[in-house]
PDB file of C-alpha atoms in Angstrom:
ATOM      1  CA  UNK W 381      -9.342  28.051  -1.442  1.00 48.00           C
ATOM      2  CA  UNK W 382      -6.974  30.945  -2.155  1.00 60.00           C
ATOM      3  CA  UNK W 383      -3.941  29.020  -3.463  1.00 78.00           C
ATOM      4  CA  UNK W 384      -4.897  27.076  -6.587  1.00 92.00           C
ATOM      5  CA  UNK W 385      -1.479  25.717  -7.561  1.00 96.00           C
ATOM      6  CA  UNK W 386       1.285  23.675  -5.996  1.00 96.00           C
ATOM      7  CA  UNK W 387       4.962  23.366  -6.890  1.00 96.00           C
ATOM      8  CA  UNK W 388       5.519  19.597  -7.146  1.00 97.00           C
ATOM      9  CA  UNK W 389       9.096  18.748  -6.297  1.00 96.00           C
ATOM     10  CA  UNK W 390       9.876  22.456  -6.412  1.00 95.00           C
ATOM     11  CA  UNK W 391       9.852  22.655 -10.222  1.00 95.00           C
ATOM     12  CA  UNK W 392       6.510  21.457 -11.629  1.00 97.00           C
ATOM     13  CA  UNK W 393       3.610  23.908 -11.125  1.00 97.00           C
ATOM     14  CA  UNK W 394       0.303  22.059 -11.137  1.00 97.00           C
ATOM     15  CA  UNK W 395      -3.276  22.949 -10.391  1.00 97.00           C
ATOM     16  CA  UNK W 396      -4.276  21.433  -7.038  1.00 96.00           C
ATOM     17  CA  UNK W 397      -7.464  19.967  -8.475  1.00 97.00           C
ATOM     18  CA  UNK W 398      -6.419  17.327 -10.955  1.00 97.00           C
ATOM     19  CA  UNK W 399      -7.833  14.130 -12.491  1.00 97.00           C
ATOM     20  CA  UNK W 400      -7.554  10.497 -11.504  1.00 96.00           C
ATOM     21  CA  UNK W 401      -7.594   7.992 -14.377  1.00 96.00           C
ATOM     22  CA  UNK W 402      -8.654   4.870 -12.479  1.00 92.00           C
ATOM     23  CA  UNK W 403     -12.243   4.937 -13.663  1.00 92.00           C
ATOM     24  CA  UNK W 404     -11.521   5.518 -17.344  1.00 95.00           C
ATOM     25  CA  UNK W 405     -11.226   1.829 -18.128  1.00 92.00           C
ATOM     26  CA  UNK W 406     -14.090   0.702 -15.889  1.00 88.00           C
ATOM     27  CA  UNK W 407     -16.288   2.098 -13.161  1.00 81.00           C
ATOM     28  CA  UNK W 408     -14.697  -0.319 -10.698  1.00 73.00           C
ATOM     29  CA  UNK W 409     -11.641  -2.612 -10.935  1.00 65.00           C
ATOM     30  CA  UNK W 410     -13.934  -5.582 -11.505  1.00 70.00           C
ATOM     31  CA  UNK W 411     -16.615  -3.879 -13.551  1.00 75.00           C
ATOM     32  CA  UNK W 412     -17.218  -4.136 -17.307  1.00 87.00           C
ATOM     33  CA  UNK W 413     -14.929  -2.106 -19.614  1.00 90.00           C
ATOM     34  CA  UNK W 414     -16.053   1.367 -20.575  1.00 92.00           C
ATOM     35  CA  UNK W 415     -16.222   2.648 -24.149  1.00 94.00           C
ATOM     36  CA  UNK W 416     -12.660   3.920 -24.860  1.00 95.00           C
ATOM     37  CA  UNK W 417     -13.988   6.826 -26.937  1.00 96.00           C
ATOM     38  CA  UNK W 418     -15.801   8.057 -23.846  1.00 95.00           C
ATOM     39  CA  UNK W 419     -12.567   8.017 -21.864  1.00 97.00           C
ATOM     40  CA  UNK W 420     -10.816   9.964 -24.591  1.00 98.00           C
ATOM     41  CA  UNK W 421     -13.552  12.602 -24.545  1.00 98.00           C
ATOM     42  CA  UNK W 422     -13.299  12.924 -20.741  1.00 98.00           C
ATOM     43  CA  UNK W 423      -9.540  13.352 -20.865  1.00 98.00           C
ATOM     44  CA  UNK W 424      -9.667  16.025 -23.558  1.00 98.00           C
ATOM     45  CA  UNK W 425     -12.380  17.903 -21.725  1.00 98.00           C
ATOM     46  CA  UNK W 426     -10.433  17.754 -18.468  1.00 98.00           C
ATOM     47  CA  UNK W 427      -7.455  19.608 -19.888  1.00 97.00           C
ATOM     48  CA  UNK W 428      -9.807  22.081 -21.559  1.00 97.00           C
ATOM     49  CA  UNK W 429     -11.146  22.830 -18.074  1.00 96.00           C
ATOM     50  CA  UNK W 430      -7.669  23.454 -16.652  1.00 96.00           C
ATOM     51  CA  UNK W 431      -6.440  20.081 -15.456  1.00 97.00           C
ATOM     52  CA  UNK W 432      -2.677  19.751 -15.777  1.00 98.00           C
ATOM     53  CA  UNK W 433      -2.113  16.906 -13.292  1.00 98.00           C
ATOM     54  CA  UNK W 434      -3.268  13.419 -14.269  1.00 98.00           C
ATOM     55  CA  UNK W 435      -2.804  10.451 -11.970  1.00 98.00           C
ATOM     56  CA  UNK W 436      -2.715   7.026 -13.614  1.00 97.00           C
ATOM     57  CA  UNK W 437      -1.212   3.520 -13.408  1.00 95.00           C
ATOM     58  CA  UNK W 438      -0.457   0.714 -15.804  1.00 93.00           C
ATOM     59  CA  UNK W 439      -2.827  -1.542 -13.820  1.00 91.00           C
ATOM     60  CA  UNK W 440      -5.752   0.809 -14.481  1.00 92.00           C
ATOM     61  CA  UNK W 441      -7.190  -1.439 -17.093  1.00 90.00           C
ATOM     62  CA  UNK W 442     -10.127  -3.689 -17.848  1.00 89.00           C
ATOM     63  CA  UNK W 443     -10.061  -6.046 -20.790  1.00 86.00           C
ATOM     64  CA  UNK W 444      -8.582  -4.242 -23.734  1.00 90.00           C
ATOM     65  CA  UNK W 445      -9.251  -0.799 -22.313  1.00 93.00           C
ATOM     66  CA  UNK W 446      -6.188   0.700 -20.607  1.00 94.00           C
ATOM     67  CA  UNK W 447      -6.025   4.116 -18.984  1.00 96.00           C
ATOM     68  CA  UNK W 448      -2.438   4.824 -20.108  1.00 98.00           C
ATOM     69  CA  UNK W 449      -3.251   4.146 -23.760  1.00 98.00           C
ATOM     70  CA  UNK W 450      -6.324   6.379 -23.561  1.00 98.00           C
ATOM     71  CA  UNK W 451      -4.170   9.166 -22.114  1.00 98.00           C
ATOM     72  CA  UNK W 452      -1.664   8.807 -24.931  1.00 98.00           C
ATOM     73  CA  UNK W 453      -4.358   8.714 -27.623  1.00 98.00           C
ATOM     74  CA  UNK W 454      -6.262  11.649 -26.165  1.00 98.00           C
ATOM     75  CA  UNK W 455      -3.485  14.018 -25.199  1.00 98.00           C
ATOM     76  CA  UNK W 456      -0.264  13.184 -27.089  1.00 97.00           C
ATOM     77  CA  UNK W 457       1.667  15.221 -28.088  1.00 97.00           C
ATOM     78  CA  UNK W 458       1.430  16.455 -24.534  1.00 98.00           C
ATOM     79  CA  UNK W 459       1.223  20.091 -23.482  1.00 96.00           C
ATOM     80  CA  UNK W 460       4.422  21.363 -21.848  1.00 96.00           C
ATOM     81  CA  UNK W 461       2.635  22.070 -18.566  1.00 96.00           C
ATOM     82  CA  UNK W 462       0.934  18.680 -18.278  1.00 98.00           C
ATOM     83  CA  UNK W 463       2.196  16.523 -15.417  1.00 98.00           C
ATOM     84  CA  UNK W 464       1.459  12.779 -15.510  1.00 98.00           C
ATOM     85  CA  UNK W 465       1.911  10.798 -12.319  1.00 98.00           C
ATOM     86  CA  UNK W 466       1.847   7.019 -12.296  1.00 98.00           C
ATOM     87  CA  UNK W 467       2.189   4.161  -9.812  1.00 97.00           C
ATOM     88  CA  UNK W 468       4.096   0.915  -9.934  1.00 96.00           C
ATOM     89  CA  UNK W 469       4.300  -2.002  -7.576  1.00 94.00           C
ATOM     90  CA  UNK W 470       1.082  -3.968  -7.799  1.00 91.00           C
ATOM     91  CA  UNK W 471       0.960  -6.844 -10.289  1.00 88.00           C
ATOM     92  CA  UNK W 472      -2.426  -7.372 -11.894  1.00 79.00           C
ATOM     93  CA  UNK W 473      -4.087 -10.736 -12.414  1.00 73.00           C
ATOM     94  CA  UNK W 474      -5.072 -11.704 -16.004  1.00 66.00           C
ATOM     95  CA  UNK W 475      -8.428 -10.024 -15.274  1.00 64.00           C
ATOM     96  CA  UNK W 476      -6.628  -6.788 -14.470  1.00 64.00           C
ATOM     97  CA  UNK W 477      -7.180  -6.741 -10.705  1.00 71.00           C
ATOM     98  CA  UNK W 478      -3.982  -5.707  -8.874  1.00 75.00           C
ATOM     99  CA  UNK W 479      -3.030  -8.251  -6.226  1.00 77.00           C
ATOM    100  CA  UNK W 480       0.612  -9.344  -6.013  1.00 83.00           C
ATOM    101  CA  UNK W 481       3.594  -7.041  -5.524  1.00 90.00           C
ATOM    102  CA  UNK W 482       6.541  -6.621  -7.840  1.00 94.00           C
ATOM    103  CA  UNK W 483      10.005  -7.564  -6.631  1.00 95.00           C
ATOM    104  CA  UNK W 484      12.843  -5.016  -6.803  1.00 97.00           C
ATOM    105  CA  UNK W 485      14.074  -6.774  -9.945  1.00 97.00           C
ATOM    106  CA  UNK W 486      10.767  -6.198 -11.691  1.00 97.00           C
ATOM    107  CA  UNK W 487      10.463  -2.473 -11.075  1.00 97.00           C
ATOM    108  CA  UNK W 488      12.697  -1.320 -13.975  1.00 98.00           C
ATOM    109  CA  UNK W 489      10.599  -3.273 -16.396  1.00 97.00           C
ATOM    110  CA  UNK W 490       7.428  -1.771 -14.975  1.00 97.00           C
ATOM    111  CA  UNK W 491       8.808   1.777 -15.325  1.00 98.00           C
ATOM    112  CA  UNK W 492       9.859   1.069 -18.913  1.00 98.00           C
ATOM    113  CA  UNK W 493       6.376  -0.269 -19.633  1.00 97.00           C
ATOM    114  CA  UNK W 494       4.879   2.952 -18.287  1.00 98.00           C
ATOM    115  CA  UNK W 495       7.110   5.021 -20.562  1.00 98.00           C
ATOM    116  CA  UNK W 496       6.071   2.969 -23.604  1.00 98.00           C
ATOM    117  CA  UNK W 497       2.352   2.961 -22.883  1.00 98.00           C
ATOM    118  CA  UNK W 498       2.243   6.704 -22.214  1.00 98.00           C
ATOM    119  CA  UNK W 499       4.608   7.549 -25.085  1.00 98.00           C
ATOM    120  CA  UNK W 500       7.079   9.407 -22.858  1.00 98.00           C
ATOM    121  CA  UNK W 501      10.884   9.600 -22.556  1.00 97.00           C
ATOM    122  CA  UNK W 502      10.696  10.522 -18.859  1.00 98.00           C
ATOM    123  CA  UNK W 503       7.976  10.091 -16.254  1.00 98.00           C
ATOM    124  CA  UNK W 504       7.144  13.223 -14.239  1.00 98.00           C
ATOM    125  CA  UNK W 505       6.219  11.426 -11.041  1.00 98.00           C
ATOM    126  CA  UNK W 506       6.369   7.731 -10.128  1.00 98.00           C
ATOM    127  CA  UNK W 507       4.885   6.429  -6.874  1.00 98.00           C
ATOM    128  CA  UNK W 508       5.986   3.180  -5.292  1.00 97.00           C
ATOM    129  CA  UNK W 509       2.591   1.688  -4.398  1.00 95.00           C
ATOM    130  CA  UNK W 510       2.992  -0.559  -1.386  1.00 92.00           C
ATOM    131  CA  UNK W 511       0.762  -3.358  -0.135  1.00 83.00           C
ATOM    132  CA  UNK W 512      -2.636  -4.504  -1.332  1.00 72.00           C
ATOM    133  CA  UNK W 513      -6.051  -2.861  -1.301  1.00 68.00           C
ATOM    134  CA  UNK W 514      -6.079  -2.412   2.467  1.00 71.00           C
ATOM    135  CA  UNK W 515      -4.067   0.063   4.531  1.00 71.00           C
ATOM    136  CA  UNK W 516      -0.271   0.267   4.887  1.00 76.00           C
ATOM    137  CA  UNK W 517       1.255  -3.070   5.802  1.00 72.00           C
ATOM    138  CA  UNK W 518       4.471  -1.996   7.526  1.00 77.00           C
ATOM    139  CA  UNK W 519       6.990  -3.933   5.423  1.00 88.00           C
ATOM    140  CA  UNK W 520      10.293  -2.325   4.426  1.00 94.00           C
ATOM    141  CA  UNK W 521      10.274  -0.242   1.228  1.00 96.00           C
ATOM    142  CA  UNK W 522      14.035   0.438   1.159  1.00 97.00           C
ATOM    143  CA  UNK W 523      15.150  -2.042  -1.489  1.00 97.00           C
ATOM    144  CA  UNK W 524      12.331  -1.211  -3.897  1.00 97.00           C
ATOM    145  CA  UNK W 525      12.594   2.549  -3.420  1.00 98.00           C
ATOM    146  CA  UNK W 526      16.360   2.364  -3.983  1.00 98.00           C
ATOM    147  CA  UNK W 527      15.630   0.898  -7.444  1.00 98.00           C
ATOM    148  CA  UNK W 528      13.412   3.866  -8.271  1.00 98.00           C
ATOM    149  CA  UNK W 529      16.107   6.208  -6.998  1.00 98.00           C
ATOM    150  CA  UNK W 530      18.505   4.618  -9.492  1.00 98.00           C
ATOM    151  CA  UNK W 531      16.041   5.145 -12.310  1.00 98.00           C
ATOM    152  CA  UNK W 532      15.645   8.771 -11.240  1.00 98.00           C
ATOM    153  CA  UNK W 533      19.415   9.216 -11.338  1.00 98.00           C
ATOM    154  CA  UNK W 534      19.425   7.805 -14.869  1.00 98.00           C
ATOM    155  CA  UNK W 535      16.842  10.391 -15.966  1.00 98.00           C
ATOM    156  CA  UNK W 536      13.922   8.035 -16.604  1.00 98.00           C
ATOM    157  CA  UNK W 537      11.953   9.598 -13.720  1.00 98.00           C
ATOM    158  CA  UNK W 538      11.861  13.216 -12.603  1.00 98.00           C
ATOM    159  CA  UNK W 539      10.249  12.862  -9.165  1.00 98.00           C
ATOM    160  CA  UNK W 540       9.430  10.005  -6.799  1.00 98.00           C
ATOM    161  CA  UNK W 541       6.520   9.370  -4.482  1.00 98.00           C
ATOM    162  CA  UNK W 542       5.181   6.700  -2.176  1.00 96.00           C
ATOM    163  CA  UNK W 543       1.654   5.392  -1.864  1.00 94.00           C
ATOM    164  CA  UNK W 544      -0.242   3.511   0.843  1.00 91.00           C
ATOM    165  CA  UNK W 545       2.586   3.922   3.370  1.00 91.00           C
ATOM    166  CA  UNK W 546       2.819   4.421   7.105  1.00 88.00           C
ATOM    167  CA  UNK W 547       5.026   6.964   8.854  1.00 87.00           C
ATOM    168  CA  UNK W 548       7.991   4.574   9.141  1.00 91.00           C
ATOM    169  CA  UNK W 549       7.860   3.614   5.464  1.00 93.00           C
ATOM    170  CA  UNK W 550       7.633   7.281   4.512  1.00 92.00           C
ATOM    171  CA  UNK W 551      10.716   8.094   6.635  1.00 92.00           C
ATOM    172  CA  UNK W 552      12.567   5.081   5.213  1.00 96.00           C
ATOM    173  CA  UNK W 553      11.995   6.266   1.627  1.00 96.00           C
ATOM    174  CA  UNK W 554      13.117   9.805   2.436  1.00 96.00           C
ATOM    175  CA  UNK W 555      16.492   8.509   3.616  1.00 97.00           C
ATOM    176  CA  UNK W 556      17.086   7.061   0.160  1.00 98.00           C
ATOM    177  CA  UNK W 557      15.860   9.807  -2.201  1.00 98.00           C
ATOM    178  CA  UNK W 558      13.711  12.929  -2.136  1.00 97.00           C
ATOM    179  CA  UNK W 559       9.976  12.207  -1.886  1.00 97.00           C
ATOM    180  CA  UNK W 560       7.838  14.692  -3.806  1.00 97.00           C
ATOM    181  CA  UNK W 561       4.387  13.299  -3.023  1.00 97.00           C
ATOM    182  CA  UNK W 562       2.544  10.815  -0.820  1.00 94.00           C
ATOM    183  CA  UNK W 563      -0.646   9.169  -2.020  1.00 93.00           C
ATOM    184  CA  UNK W 564      -2.601   7.587   0.847  1.00 90.00           C
ATOM    185  CA  UNK W 565      -6.227   7.165   1.541  1.00 84.00           C
ATOM    186  CA  UNK W 566      -7.362  10.286   3.368  1.00 74.00           C
ATOM    187  CA  UNK W 567      -8.222   9.601   6.992  1.00 67.00           C
ATOM    188  CA  UNK W 568      -8.258  13.077   8.466  1.00 58.00           C
ATOM    189  CA  UNK W 569      -4.970  12.415  10.308  1.00 60.00           C
ATOM    190  CA  UNK W 570      -3.699  15.991  10.387  1.00 62.00           C
ATOM    191  CA  UNK W 571      -0.458  14.962  12.115  1.00 63.00           C
ATOM    192  CA  UNK W 572       0.733  13.073   9.036  1.00 68.00           C
ATOM    193  CA  UNK W 573      -0.440  15.877   6.778  1.00 74.00           C
ATOM    194  CA  UNK W 574       1.437  18.497   8.798  1.00 76.00           C
ATOM    195  CA  UNK W 575       4.708  16.573   8.490  1.00 77.00           C
ATOM    196  CA  UNK W 576       4.390  16.530   4.683  1.00 82.00           C
ATOM    197  CA  UNK W 577       3.315  20.159   4.493  1.00 84.00           C
ATOM    198  CA  UNK W 578       6.337  21.300   6.515  1.00 83.00           C
ATOM    199  CA  UNK W 579       8.613  19.411   4.104  1.00 88.00           C
ATOM    200  CA  UNK W 580       6.926  20.802   0.977  1.00 91.00           C
ATOM    201  CA  UNK W 581       5.691  17.348  -0.006  1.00 96.00           C
ATOM    202  CA  UNK W 582       2.331  16.974  -1.739  1.00 96.00           C
ATOM    203  CA  UNK W 583      -0.367  14.890  -0.067  1.00 94.00           C
ATOM    204  CA  UNK W 584      -2.598  13.321  -2.708  1.00 94.00           C
ATOM    205  CA  UNK W 585      -5.419  11.259  -1.175  1.00 91.00           C
ATOM    206  CA  UNK W 586      -6.766   8.479  -3.352  1.00 87.00           C
ATOM    207  CA  UNK W 587     -10.544   7.910  -3.493  1.00 80.00           C
ATOM    208  CA  UNK W 588     -11.039  11.611  -2.647  1.00 76.00           C
ATOM    209  CA  UNK W 589     -14.798  11.279  -3.243  1.00 74.00           C
ATOM    210  CA  UNK W 590     -15.195   7.642  -2.344  1.00 59.00           C
ATOM    211  CA  UNK W 591     -13.932   5.991  -5.511  1.00 51.00           C
ATOM    212  CA  UNK W 592     -17.266   4.241  -5.992  1.00 48.00           C
ATOM    213  CA  UNK W 593     -16.433   2.177  -2.866  1.00 49.00           C
ATOM    214  CA  UNK W 594     -17.553   4.429  -0.033  1.00 52.00           C
ATOM    215  CA  UNK W 595     -20.013   7.081  -1.231  1.00 55.00           C
ATOM    216  CA  UNK W 596     -20.047  10.407   0.567  1.00 65.00           C
ATOM    217  CA  UNK W 597     -22.725  10.523   3.250  1.00 65.00           C
ATOM    218  CA  UNK W 598     -22.716  13.406   5.673  1.00 81.00           C
ATOM    219  CA  UNK W 599     -25.360  15.732   7.044  1.00 85.00           C
ATOM    220  CA  UNK W 600     -22.613  18.342   7.441  1.00 88.00           C
ATOM    221  CA  UNK W 601     -21.747  18.182   3.749  1.00 90.00           C
ATOM    222  CA  UNK W 602     -25.392  18.493   2.754  1.00 91.00           C
ATOM    223  CA  UNK W 603     -25.935  21.444   5.075  1.00 92.00           C
ATOM    224  CA  UNK W 604     -23.084  23.429   3.575  1.00 93.00           C
ATOM    225  CA  UNK W 605     -23.981  22.347  -0.004  1.00 93.00           C
ATOM    226  CA  UNK W 606     -27.503  23.703   0.393  1.00 94.00           C
ATOM    227  CA  UNK W 607     -26.159  26.957   1.761  1.00 94.00           C
ATOM    228  CA  UNK W 608     -23.758  27.404  -1.174  1.00 94.00           C
ATOM    229  CA  UNK W 609     -26.002  26.046  -3.913  1.00 95.00           C
ATOM    230  CA  UNK W 610     -23.426  23.324  -4.631  1.00 95.00           C
ATOM    231  CA  UNK W 611     -23.292  19.526  -4.503  1.00 94.00           C
ATOM    232  CA  UNK W 612     -21.976  17.536  -1.559  1.00 92.00           C
ATOM    233  CA  UNK W 613     -19.170  16.269  -3.800  1.00 92.00           C
ATOM    234  CA  UNK W 614     -18.087  19.815  -4.667  1.00 94.00           C
ATOM    235  CA  UNK W 615     -18.135  20.834  -1.024  1.00 94.00           C
ATOM    236  CA  UNK W 616     -16.091  17.790  -0.033  1.00 91.00           C
ATOM    237  CA  UNK W 617     -13.437  18.473  -2.682  1.00 93.00           C
ATOM    238  CA  UNK W 618     -13.257  22.138  -1.692  1.00 94.00           C
ATOM    239  CA  UNK W 619     -12.904  21.185   1.959  1.00 92.00           C
ATOM    240  CA  UNK W 620     -10.033  18.804   1.151  1.00 91.00           C
ATOM    241  CA  UNK W 621      -8.186  21.588  -0.659  1.00 93.00           C
ATOM    242  CA  UNK W 622      -8.881  23.981   2.194  1.00 92.00           C
ATOM    243  CA  UNK W 623      -7.216  21.574   4.653  1.00 88.00           C
ATOM    244  CA  UNK W 624      -3.673  22.363   3.531  1.00 89.00           C
ATOM    245  CA  UNK W 625      -1.888  24.182   0.697  1.00 92.00           C
ATOM    246  CA  UNK W 626      -0.001  20.951   0.017  1.00 92.00           C
ATOM    247  CA  UNK W 627      -3.163  18.902  -0.419  1.00 92.00           C
ATOM    248  CA  UNK W 628      -3.942  17.893  -3.999  1.00 95.00           C
ATOM    249  CA  UNK W 629      -7.225  16.257  -5.137  1.00 95.00           C
ATOM    250  CA  UNK W 630      -7.512  13.819  -8.046  1.00 96.00           C
ATOM    251  CA  UNK W 631     -11.211  12.895  -8.384  1.00 94.00           C
ATOM    252  CA  UNK W 632     -11.717  10.352 -11.144  1.00 92.00           C
ATOM    253  CA  UNK W 633     -14.703   9.714 -13.370  1.00 93.00           C
ATOM    254  CA  UNK W 634     -15.676   8.280 -16.697  1.00 93.00           C
ATOM    255  CA  UNK W 635     -18.569  10.725 -17.018  1.00 93.00           C
ATOM    256  CA  UNK W 636     -18.403  14.123 -18.675  1.00 95.00           C
ATOM    257  CA  UNK W 637     -21.153  15.418 -16.413  1.00 95.00           C
ATOM    258  CA  UNK W 638     -19.357  14.273 -13.253  1.00 93.00           C
ATOM    259  CA  UNK W 639     -16.091  15.715 -14.598  1.00 96.00           C
ATOM    260  CA  UNK W 640     -17.691  19.175 -14.981  1.00 96.00           C
ATOM    261  CA  UNK W 641     -19.192  18.895 -11.486  1.00 95.00           C
ATOM    262  CA  UNK W 642     -15.904  17.845  -9.870  1.00 95.00           C
ATOM    263  CA  UNK W 643     -13.792  20.521 -11.476  1.00 96.00           C
ATOM    264  CA  UNK W 644     -16.307  23.233 -10.618  1.00 95.00           C
ATOM    265  CA  UNK W 645     -15.244  22.695  -7.002  1.00 94.00           C
ATOM    266  CA  UNK W 646     -12.155  24.784  -7.708  1.00 92.00           C
ATOM    267  CA  UNK W 647     -14.418  27.832  -7.898  1.00 91.00           C
ATOM    268  CA  UNK W 648     -16.099  27.139  -4.588  1.00 92.00           C
ATOM    269  CA  UNK W 649     -15.108  29.374  -1.705  1.00 90.00           C
ATOM    270  CA  UNK W 650     -15.693  28.057   1.819  1.00 93.00           C
ATOM    271  CA  UNK W 651     -16.127  30.555   4.640  1.00 93.00           C
ATOM    272  CA  UNK W 652     -14.946  30.058   8.187  1.00 92.00           C
ATOM    273  CA  UNK W 653     -18.571  29.191   9.061  1.00 93.00           C
ATOM    274  CA  UNK W 654     -18.656  26.526   6.331  1.00 92.00           C
ATOM    275  CA  UNK W 655     -15.397  24.965   7.497  1.00 90.00           C
ATOM    276  CA  UNK W 656     -16.547  24.994  11.116  1.00 91.00           C
ATOM    277  CA  UNK W 657     -19.806  23.245  10.156  1.00 89.00           C
ATOM    278  CA  UNK W 658     -17.898  20.643   8.098  1.00 87.00           C
ATOM    279  CA  UNK W 659     -15.515  19.840  10.914  1.00 82.00           C
ATOM    280  CA  UNK W 660     -18.252  19.622  13.480  1.00 74.00           C
TER     281      UNK W 660
END
């Protein structure tokens, strides 16, 4: 990996290896809450190790533990170079599991709630998260994305993104306002990635190391990891970043040890032989 930074929206320089906040509140969306002090320690250590891109959401919560509040407690007042991205759209159940989708009329309130919980006057990047926990659903995003475009024009949001979208939804959003980033589950579809790369749009795969849902299992990863004296997780993250200069990675964890392991992937250099072995 030779290029370590990316210009988000053309004006926010961020390190391509960032941090995902989903697992700060709980190991899974339905798991028991974590100790909030542990989350605060992880966040503070992440920025010490060079993270300046944190991905969060108001629905990242479990019980009384909420990722946005941990971010504010740990890092506010925020460093000038810190970029916080968040997602709106899903509506959580009382247990905190996102299920329903917000209507266009509810989006302003959700953005304002993100501003309050993070202690910000303007959000750096807001994704419209579409659909449920499965893949893109194909419904129109135009009316909802137009609301976010209005909030951007008002100065409450700096950049907009879309999450869990298909190619048509992505194109629909771009007709309404500039799209700075796309956050989809990584499938290895290089055609979609190429379209975003050519437009200077970040591609930010969620669950970059499985998200606790689908653990990494690959003989190819293990082979390269042994050769480099690294872990399979580190090799996987390095290979994601080697895929495209517009690819960003946001591995999440509630563990200080895993945090150190994940971020060490930025120092891993993959040779042509390594990449060939990984791609089979």
